[in-house]
Structure formats: C-alpha cells, structure tokens
Coordinates of C-alpha atoms and ligand atoms in Angstrom, one line a residue:
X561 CA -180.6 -7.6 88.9
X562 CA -179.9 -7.1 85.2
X563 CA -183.4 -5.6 83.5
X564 CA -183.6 -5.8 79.4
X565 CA -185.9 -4.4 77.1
X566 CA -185.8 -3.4 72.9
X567 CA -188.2 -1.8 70.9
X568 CA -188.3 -2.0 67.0
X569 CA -187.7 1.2 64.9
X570 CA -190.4 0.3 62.7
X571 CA -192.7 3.4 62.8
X572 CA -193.6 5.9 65.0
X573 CA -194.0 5.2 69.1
X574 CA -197.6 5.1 70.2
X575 CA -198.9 5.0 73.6
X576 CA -198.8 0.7 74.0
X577 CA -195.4 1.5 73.3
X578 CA -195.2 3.8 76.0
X579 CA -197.8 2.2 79.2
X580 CA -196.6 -1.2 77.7
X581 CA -193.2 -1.1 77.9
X582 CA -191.4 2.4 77.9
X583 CA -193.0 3.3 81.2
X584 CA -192.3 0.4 83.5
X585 CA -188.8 0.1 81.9
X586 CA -187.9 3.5 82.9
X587 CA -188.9 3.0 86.6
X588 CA -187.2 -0.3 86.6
X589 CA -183.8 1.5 85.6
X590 CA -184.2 2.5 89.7
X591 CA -184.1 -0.8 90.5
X592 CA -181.3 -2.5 88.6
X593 CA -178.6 -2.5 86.0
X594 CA -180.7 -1.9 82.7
X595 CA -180.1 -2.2 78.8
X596 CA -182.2 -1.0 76.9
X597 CA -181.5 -1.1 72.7
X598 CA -183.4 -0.1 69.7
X599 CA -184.1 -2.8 67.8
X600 CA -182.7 -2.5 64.4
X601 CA -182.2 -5.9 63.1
X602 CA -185.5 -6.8 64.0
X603 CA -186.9 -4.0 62.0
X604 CA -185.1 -5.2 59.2
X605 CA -187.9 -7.9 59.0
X606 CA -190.2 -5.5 58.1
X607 CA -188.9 -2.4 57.0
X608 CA -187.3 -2.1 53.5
X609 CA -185.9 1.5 53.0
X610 CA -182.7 1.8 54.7
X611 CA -183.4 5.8 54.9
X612 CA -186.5 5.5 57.0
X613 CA -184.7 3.0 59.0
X614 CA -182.1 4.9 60.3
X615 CA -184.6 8.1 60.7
X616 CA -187.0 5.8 62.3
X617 CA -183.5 4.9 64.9
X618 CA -182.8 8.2 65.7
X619 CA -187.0 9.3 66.4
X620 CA -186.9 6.1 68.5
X621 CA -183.6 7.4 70.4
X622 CA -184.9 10.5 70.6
X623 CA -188.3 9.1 72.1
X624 CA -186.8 7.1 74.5
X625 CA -184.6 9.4 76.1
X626 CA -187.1 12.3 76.1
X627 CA -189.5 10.4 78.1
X628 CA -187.6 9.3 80.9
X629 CA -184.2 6.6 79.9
X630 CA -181.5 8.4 81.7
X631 CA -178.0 7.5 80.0
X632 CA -176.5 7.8 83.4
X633 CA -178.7 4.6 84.6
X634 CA -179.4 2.5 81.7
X635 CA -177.4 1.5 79.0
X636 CA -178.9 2.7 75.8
X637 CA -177.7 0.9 72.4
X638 CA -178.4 0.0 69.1
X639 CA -178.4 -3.9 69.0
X640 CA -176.6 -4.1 65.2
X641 CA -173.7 -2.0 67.2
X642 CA -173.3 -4.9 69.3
X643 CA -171.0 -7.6 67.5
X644 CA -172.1 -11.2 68.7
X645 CA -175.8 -11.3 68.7
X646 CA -176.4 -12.8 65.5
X647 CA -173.6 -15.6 66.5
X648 CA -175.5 -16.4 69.4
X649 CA -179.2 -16.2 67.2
X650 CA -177.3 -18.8 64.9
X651 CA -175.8 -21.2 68.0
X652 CA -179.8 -21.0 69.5
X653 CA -181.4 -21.8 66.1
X654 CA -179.2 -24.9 65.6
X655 CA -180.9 -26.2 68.6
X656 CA -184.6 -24.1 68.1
X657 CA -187.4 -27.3 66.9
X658 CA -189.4 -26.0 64.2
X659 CA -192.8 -26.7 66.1
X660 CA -191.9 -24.0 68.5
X661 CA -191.3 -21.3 66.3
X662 CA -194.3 -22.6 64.1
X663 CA -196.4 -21.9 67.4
X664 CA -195.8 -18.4 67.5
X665 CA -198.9 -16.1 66.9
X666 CA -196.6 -13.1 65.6
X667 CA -195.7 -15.4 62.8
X668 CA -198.9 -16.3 61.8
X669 CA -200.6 -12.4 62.5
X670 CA -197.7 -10.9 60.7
X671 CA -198.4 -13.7 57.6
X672 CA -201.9 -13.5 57.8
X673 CA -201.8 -9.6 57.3
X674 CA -200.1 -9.8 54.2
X675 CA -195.9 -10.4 54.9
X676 CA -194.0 -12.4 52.8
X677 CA -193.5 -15.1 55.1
X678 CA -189.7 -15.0 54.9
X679 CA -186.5 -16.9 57.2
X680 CA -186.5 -13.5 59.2
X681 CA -189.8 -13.2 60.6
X682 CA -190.1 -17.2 60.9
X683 CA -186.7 -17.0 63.4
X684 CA -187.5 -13.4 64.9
X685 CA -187.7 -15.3 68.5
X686 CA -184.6 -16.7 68.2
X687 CA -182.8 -13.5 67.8
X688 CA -184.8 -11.8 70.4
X689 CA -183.6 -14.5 72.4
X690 CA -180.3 -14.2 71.9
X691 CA -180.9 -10.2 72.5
X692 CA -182.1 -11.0 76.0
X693 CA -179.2 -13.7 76.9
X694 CA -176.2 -12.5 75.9
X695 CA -176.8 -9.5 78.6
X696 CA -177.5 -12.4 81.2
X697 CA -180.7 -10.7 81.5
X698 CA -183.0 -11.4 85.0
X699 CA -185.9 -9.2 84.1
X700 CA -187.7 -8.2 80.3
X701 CA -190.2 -5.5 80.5
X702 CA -193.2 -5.8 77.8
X703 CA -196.2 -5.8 76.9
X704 CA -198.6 -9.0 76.8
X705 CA -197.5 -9.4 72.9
X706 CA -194.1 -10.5 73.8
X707 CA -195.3 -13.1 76.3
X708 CA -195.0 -15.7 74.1
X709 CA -191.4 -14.6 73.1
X710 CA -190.0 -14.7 76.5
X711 CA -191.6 -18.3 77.0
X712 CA -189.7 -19.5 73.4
X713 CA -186.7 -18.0 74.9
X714 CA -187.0 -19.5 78.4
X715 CA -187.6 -23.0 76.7
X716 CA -184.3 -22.4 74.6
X717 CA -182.4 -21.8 77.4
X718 CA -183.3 -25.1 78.8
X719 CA -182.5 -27.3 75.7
X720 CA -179.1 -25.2 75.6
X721 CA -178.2 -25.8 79.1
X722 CA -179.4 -29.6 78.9
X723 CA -177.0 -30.1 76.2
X724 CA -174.0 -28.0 77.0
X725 CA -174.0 -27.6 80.7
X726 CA -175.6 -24.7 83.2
X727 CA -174.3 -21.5 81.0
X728 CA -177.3 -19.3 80.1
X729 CA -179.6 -17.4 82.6
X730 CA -183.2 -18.2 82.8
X731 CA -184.7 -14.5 82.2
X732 CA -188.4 -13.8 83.0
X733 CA -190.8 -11.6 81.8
X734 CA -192.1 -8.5 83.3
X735 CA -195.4 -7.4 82.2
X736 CA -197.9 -4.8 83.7
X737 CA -201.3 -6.0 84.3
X738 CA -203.0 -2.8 83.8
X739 CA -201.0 -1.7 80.9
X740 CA -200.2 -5.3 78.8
X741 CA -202.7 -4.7 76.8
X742 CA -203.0 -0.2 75.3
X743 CA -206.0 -0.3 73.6
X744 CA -205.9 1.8 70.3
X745 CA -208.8 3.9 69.0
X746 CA -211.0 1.3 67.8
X747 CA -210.4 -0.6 71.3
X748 CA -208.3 -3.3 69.5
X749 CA -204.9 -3.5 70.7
X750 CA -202.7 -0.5 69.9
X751 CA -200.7 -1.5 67.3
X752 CA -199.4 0.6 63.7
X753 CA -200.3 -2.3 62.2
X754 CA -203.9 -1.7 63.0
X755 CA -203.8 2.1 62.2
X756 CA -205.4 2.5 65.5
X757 CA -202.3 4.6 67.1
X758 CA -201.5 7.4 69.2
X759 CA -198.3 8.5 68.7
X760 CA -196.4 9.6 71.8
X761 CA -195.5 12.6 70.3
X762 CA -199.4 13.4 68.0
X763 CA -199.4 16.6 66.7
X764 CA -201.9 18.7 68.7
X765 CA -204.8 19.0 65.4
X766 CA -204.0 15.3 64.7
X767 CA -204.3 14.2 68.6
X768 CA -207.8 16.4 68.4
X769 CA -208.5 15.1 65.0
X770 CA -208.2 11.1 65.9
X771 CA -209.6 11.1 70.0
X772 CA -213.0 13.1 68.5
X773 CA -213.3 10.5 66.0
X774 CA -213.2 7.6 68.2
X775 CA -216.4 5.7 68.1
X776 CA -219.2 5.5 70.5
X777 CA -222.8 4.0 71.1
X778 CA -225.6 6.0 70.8
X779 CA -226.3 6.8 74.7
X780 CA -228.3 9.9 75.0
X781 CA -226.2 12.6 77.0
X782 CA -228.6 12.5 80.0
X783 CA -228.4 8.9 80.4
X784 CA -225.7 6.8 81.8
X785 CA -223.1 5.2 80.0
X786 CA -221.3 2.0 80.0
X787 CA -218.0 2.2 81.6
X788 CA -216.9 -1.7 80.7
X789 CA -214.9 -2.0 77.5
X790 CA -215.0 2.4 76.9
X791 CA -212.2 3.1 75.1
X792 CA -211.9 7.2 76.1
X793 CA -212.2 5.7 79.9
X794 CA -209.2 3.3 79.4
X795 CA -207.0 5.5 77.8
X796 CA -208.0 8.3 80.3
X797 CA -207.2 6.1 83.2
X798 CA -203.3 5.9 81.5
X799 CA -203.2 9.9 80.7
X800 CA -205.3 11.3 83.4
X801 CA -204.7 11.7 87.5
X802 CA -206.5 10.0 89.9
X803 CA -209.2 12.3 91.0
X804 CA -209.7 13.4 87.1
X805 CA -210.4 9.6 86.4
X806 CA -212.5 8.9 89.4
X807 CA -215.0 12.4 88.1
X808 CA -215.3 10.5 84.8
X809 CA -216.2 7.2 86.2
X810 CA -219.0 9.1 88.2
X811 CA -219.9 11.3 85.2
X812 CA -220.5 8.4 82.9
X813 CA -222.2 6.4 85.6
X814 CA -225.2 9.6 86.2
X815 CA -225.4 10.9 83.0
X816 CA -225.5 14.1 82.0
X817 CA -222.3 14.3 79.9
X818 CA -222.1 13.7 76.5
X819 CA -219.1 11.5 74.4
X820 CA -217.9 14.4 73.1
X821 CA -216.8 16.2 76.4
X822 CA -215.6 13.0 77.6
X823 CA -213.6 12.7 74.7
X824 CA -212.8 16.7 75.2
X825 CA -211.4 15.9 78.6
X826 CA -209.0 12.8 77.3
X827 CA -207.5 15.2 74.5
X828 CA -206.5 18.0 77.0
X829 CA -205.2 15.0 79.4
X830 CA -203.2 13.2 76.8
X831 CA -201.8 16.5 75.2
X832 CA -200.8 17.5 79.4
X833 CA -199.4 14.1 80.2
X834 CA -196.8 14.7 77.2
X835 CA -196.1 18.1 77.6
X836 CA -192.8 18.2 79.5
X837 CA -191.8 14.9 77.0
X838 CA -192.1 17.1 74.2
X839 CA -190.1 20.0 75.7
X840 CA -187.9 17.5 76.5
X841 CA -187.7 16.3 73.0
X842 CA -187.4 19.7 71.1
X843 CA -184.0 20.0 73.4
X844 CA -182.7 16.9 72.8
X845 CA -183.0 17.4 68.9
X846 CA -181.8 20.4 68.8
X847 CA -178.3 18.7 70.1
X848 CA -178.1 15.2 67.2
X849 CA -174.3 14.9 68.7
X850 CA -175.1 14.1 72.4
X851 CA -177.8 11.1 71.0
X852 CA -175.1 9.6 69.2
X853 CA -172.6 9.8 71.9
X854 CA -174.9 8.1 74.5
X855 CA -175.4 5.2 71.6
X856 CA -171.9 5.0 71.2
X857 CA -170.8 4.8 75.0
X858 CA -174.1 2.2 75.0
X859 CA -172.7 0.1 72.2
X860 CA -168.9 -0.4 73.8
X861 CA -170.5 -1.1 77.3
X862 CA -173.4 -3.8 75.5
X863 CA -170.3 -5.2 73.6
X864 CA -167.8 -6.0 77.0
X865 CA -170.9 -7.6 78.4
X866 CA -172.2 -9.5 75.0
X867 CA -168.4 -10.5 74.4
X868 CA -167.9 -12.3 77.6
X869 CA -171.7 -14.4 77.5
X870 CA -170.6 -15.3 73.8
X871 CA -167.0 -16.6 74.5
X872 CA -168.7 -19.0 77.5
X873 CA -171.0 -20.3 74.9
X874 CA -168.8 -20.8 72.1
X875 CA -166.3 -22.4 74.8
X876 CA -169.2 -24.4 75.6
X877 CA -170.4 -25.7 72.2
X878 CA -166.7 -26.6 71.0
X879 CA -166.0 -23.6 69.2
X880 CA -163.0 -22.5 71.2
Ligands
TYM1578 P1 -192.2 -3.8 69.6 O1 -191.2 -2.8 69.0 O2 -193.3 -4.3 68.7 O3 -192.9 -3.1 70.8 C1 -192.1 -2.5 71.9 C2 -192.8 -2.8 73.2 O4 -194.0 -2.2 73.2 C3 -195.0 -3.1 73.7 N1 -196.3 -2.8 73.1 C4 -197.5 -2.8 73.8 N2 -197.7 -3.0 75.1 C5 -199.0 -2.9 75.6 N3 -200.0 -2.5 74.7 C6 -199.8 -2.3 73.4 N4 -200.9 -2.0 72.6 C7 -198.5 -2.5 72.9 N5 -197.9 -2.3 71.7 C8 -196.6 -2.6 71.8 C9 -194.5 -4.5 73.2 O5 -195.0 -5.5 74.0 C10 -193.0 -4.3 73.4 O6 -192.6 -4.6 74.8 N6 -189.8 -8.1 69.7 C11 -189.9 -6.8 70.4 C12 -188.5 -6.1 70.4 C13 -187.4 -6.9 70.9 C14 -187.3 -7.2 72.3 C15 -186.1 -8.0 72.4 C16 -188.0 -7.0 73.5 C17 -186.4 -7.4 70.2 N7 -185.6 -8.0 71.1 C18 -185.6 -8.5 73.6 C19 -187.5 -7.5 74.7 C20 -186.3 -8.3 74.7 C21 -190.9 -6.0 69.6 O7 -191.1 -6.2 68.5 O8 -191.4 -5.0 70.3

C-alpha cells in the first residue's frame, strides 16, 4: 500500500496540523510505503516572500521529522524538487470542468477572506491532484478540509481513465474521525488563517499566555460545567492521557473546579505531550546538513517513481 500526504509551508504548524494529519501519517508509515512532501508550490499561492518561504520549508522539515517521520520509512521531499508534477497538473487541467473547481469551498473561503482570486488558487486541486497520482498513491491522510480535494481528485481520475484508458490509480482519503476537525482557541477550526493556533512547537509564556485566554461561560466554580462543545476538554482529550481526561470529564461534571485550573491542567499537558518533540527538534537543528540530505535522497527516490507515472500518461495522451 502506497500512503501520501503534503503540508503547505505557509506558516507555522499548529496542532490541526499535527492530530489532523501529522499524527496519523506517521503511524501509517508502519503500515506502508509512504511519501510525504512539503508542499512548496502550493504555498506559492499564498505566500509572496521567497525568504520566508524557504525558512518556512526548512521549520516544516524540521517539524516533521522531530515529531515522528523517520527518513528510514517514509520518503520525505520537497514536491518543487520533483520534476513532472506540474506536467501532470497541466495534462489533468486540460480535462478538469470548470464547475468542479468552481465548487470548491477553499476557493471561495480563501476569496472571501480577502485573496486575490488568482489562476493558482482557482486550480490548487488540480495540482494537489496530480501530487497524489503521480506516486500511484492508495491512501491520503488529512484532515476533514481536504475532503473535498481528494473527491475532485478521485473524479479526475475517472474522466482521465474514461478517455485514455485504465492508467491512473483511484486514491482515497484517510481521515480521523476524532481528529478531522482540531478546534482552535476560539473553538472554530484550527486554522492560521483564523489566528486561533497553537503552534506545535508554542513558546512556553506564549502557550500560557494563549490557553489562559481562551474564553469561557460564566459557570460558578462550585457548579457543574458543560462538557459539549468545551474547547479546554477537546484539546485536552488530544494532549492529555486517558485517566487525566476521564478526571476532567468528572471534575467539570461535579463542580468544584474552576476554568482556570482546567485551563491550568491543559497547559502543563500540552507543554508535556511536546516535550521530547522539542528535544528532538533542538538536535535536529543543530545538524541543517542531515535535513537537507534526507530531502535530497527524498527528491531522487519521488522523482524514479513520478518519472515512470508521467511517461505512462504522456504515452497515454499521445505525447510520446
Ligand atoms: P495544509 O498545509 O493546509 O494542512 C496540512 C494538513 O493539516 C490538516 N489540518 C487539520 N486537520 C484537522 N484539524 C485542523 N484544524 C486542521 N488544520 C489543518 C489538513 O487537513 C491537511 O491534511 N492542500 C494541502 C496540502 C497538499 C496535499 C497534497 C495533501 C498539497 N498536495 C496532496 C494531501 C495530498 C493543504 O493545504 O494542507
């Protein structure tokens, strides 16, 4: 089974990032033959400084690997080193109907909050879908968000095979009940977009700083407290073991404890749950050279793969 994932370098990685997507696709690498790329070319829809882009490549790399992608399973790339993928975006759009990308909510949120509405963001899913095909991808981790994405890319590879014959693989998406939706502070989707984040790697006085500012109803501490829709209790259930959870749950259903010790407990947990990440981070930083070599080795090995999908297709469309 071939598992595929990317994730844009377009700010810094929060924890829908992580439970969304990070997460599952690191225990998936057990299971499979896994790529997983930064996704720089996507980014480029958004972000305009090419200094923060290629910081915001290496934080990503450095993210990644420090919470869990082990080089020696996955693949690990940057999709712009990979020759071929716009080709493919380019054979896909020539065939993509305009009502289907038109349909896409990411279009319309990213418009709506203020984008230029350029080609880019307009024909984002057809890249992404050429991302995820020319690995001959079974199974795409992420988050409810991409949903729609994986359904546009599904539907292109039926109008492609249709026409051309049975070359491209019908993927599917993988997505987490419990974690396709990360709430952010406000208990809106996580998103940076929002400005609602907590970053994987929070400082400790901003982590503080943001989880004692998240907003609560007025329940006196002695009575007890709605546990439906509470943001601390959803993003404790992510951070926080089992038993820890389940004293919460009673502690907010008795009474007694106030939002601020509740909030209290889901700092220490979230500031614990990181901890070895972080350590793991400050080594891998310390050594830039080996994060470029695993890109590098990533690249050549996405490249033999993404070379073979695109000569089939271009064989297939006449371009041979
Ligand atoms: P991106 O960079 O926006 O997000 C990366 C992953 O994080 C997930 N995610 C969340 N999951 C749950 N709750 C949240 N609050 C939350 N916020 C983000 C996203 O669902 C995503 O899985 N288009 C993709 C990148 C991409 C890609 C691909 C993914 C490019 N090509 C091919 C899969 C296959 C994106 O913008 O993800």
């Amino acid at each position: 089974m071939r598992i595929l994932s990317g994730i844009q370098p377009s700010g810094t990685l929060h924890l829908g990032n992580y439970f969304g997507m990070m997460k599952p696709a690191i225990e998936l690498q057990e299971r499979g033959e896994a790529f997983y790329f930064i996704a720089d070319l996507h980014a480029l829809t958004t972000v305009r400084d090419p200094k923060a882009l290629a910081a915001n490549c290496h934080d990503v790399a450095l993210d990644f690997l420090a919470c869990g992608l082990d080089p020696k399973k996955s693949c690990f790339f940057r999709q712009s080193e990979v020759p071929g993928i716009a080709d493919l975006a380019w054979i896909l759009s020539a065939l993509t109907p305009m009502g289907l990308l038109e349909r896409c909510h990411s279009y319309k949120d990213k418009t709506t909050r203020g984008l230029t509405p350029t080609h880019g963001l307009f024909a984002y899913p057809v890249l992404m879908a050429a991302d995820i095909l020319i690995y001959e991808s079974d199974l795409v981790p992420v988050g409810r968000d991409q949903k729609q994405h994986l359904e546009v890319t599904r539907d292109l590879v039926g109008k492609f095979n249709d026409a051309y014959g049975d070359i491209l693989k019908m993927p599917e998406a993988h997505i987490q009940e419990s974690t396709a939706v990360v709430p952010g502070l406000d208990g809106a989707k996580m998103s940076k977009s929002y400005h609602n984040t907590i970053g994987i790697f929070e400082e400790e006085k901003s982590l503080r700083k943001k989880i004692m500012g998240i907003k609560t109803d007025s329940t006196p501490v002695e009575e007890p407290k709605p546990t439906q829709g509470s943001t601390i209790l959803d993003l404790y259930r992510l951070v926080a073991p089992p038993e820890e959870v389940a004293r919460m749950e009673a502690d907010f259903q008795n009474g007694g404890v106030g939002y601020g010790d509740f909030k209290k407990r889901l700092f220490e947990a979230t500031l614990a749950h990181f901890a070895p990440f972080r350590a793991r981070r400050a080594e891998l930083a310390a050594n830039d050279s080996t994060v470029l070599d695993i890109l590098e080795a990533g690249a050549r090995r996405a490249g033999d793969l993404a070379a073979k999908t695109l000569d089939k297709v271009r064989r297939a469309v006449g371009l041979r």
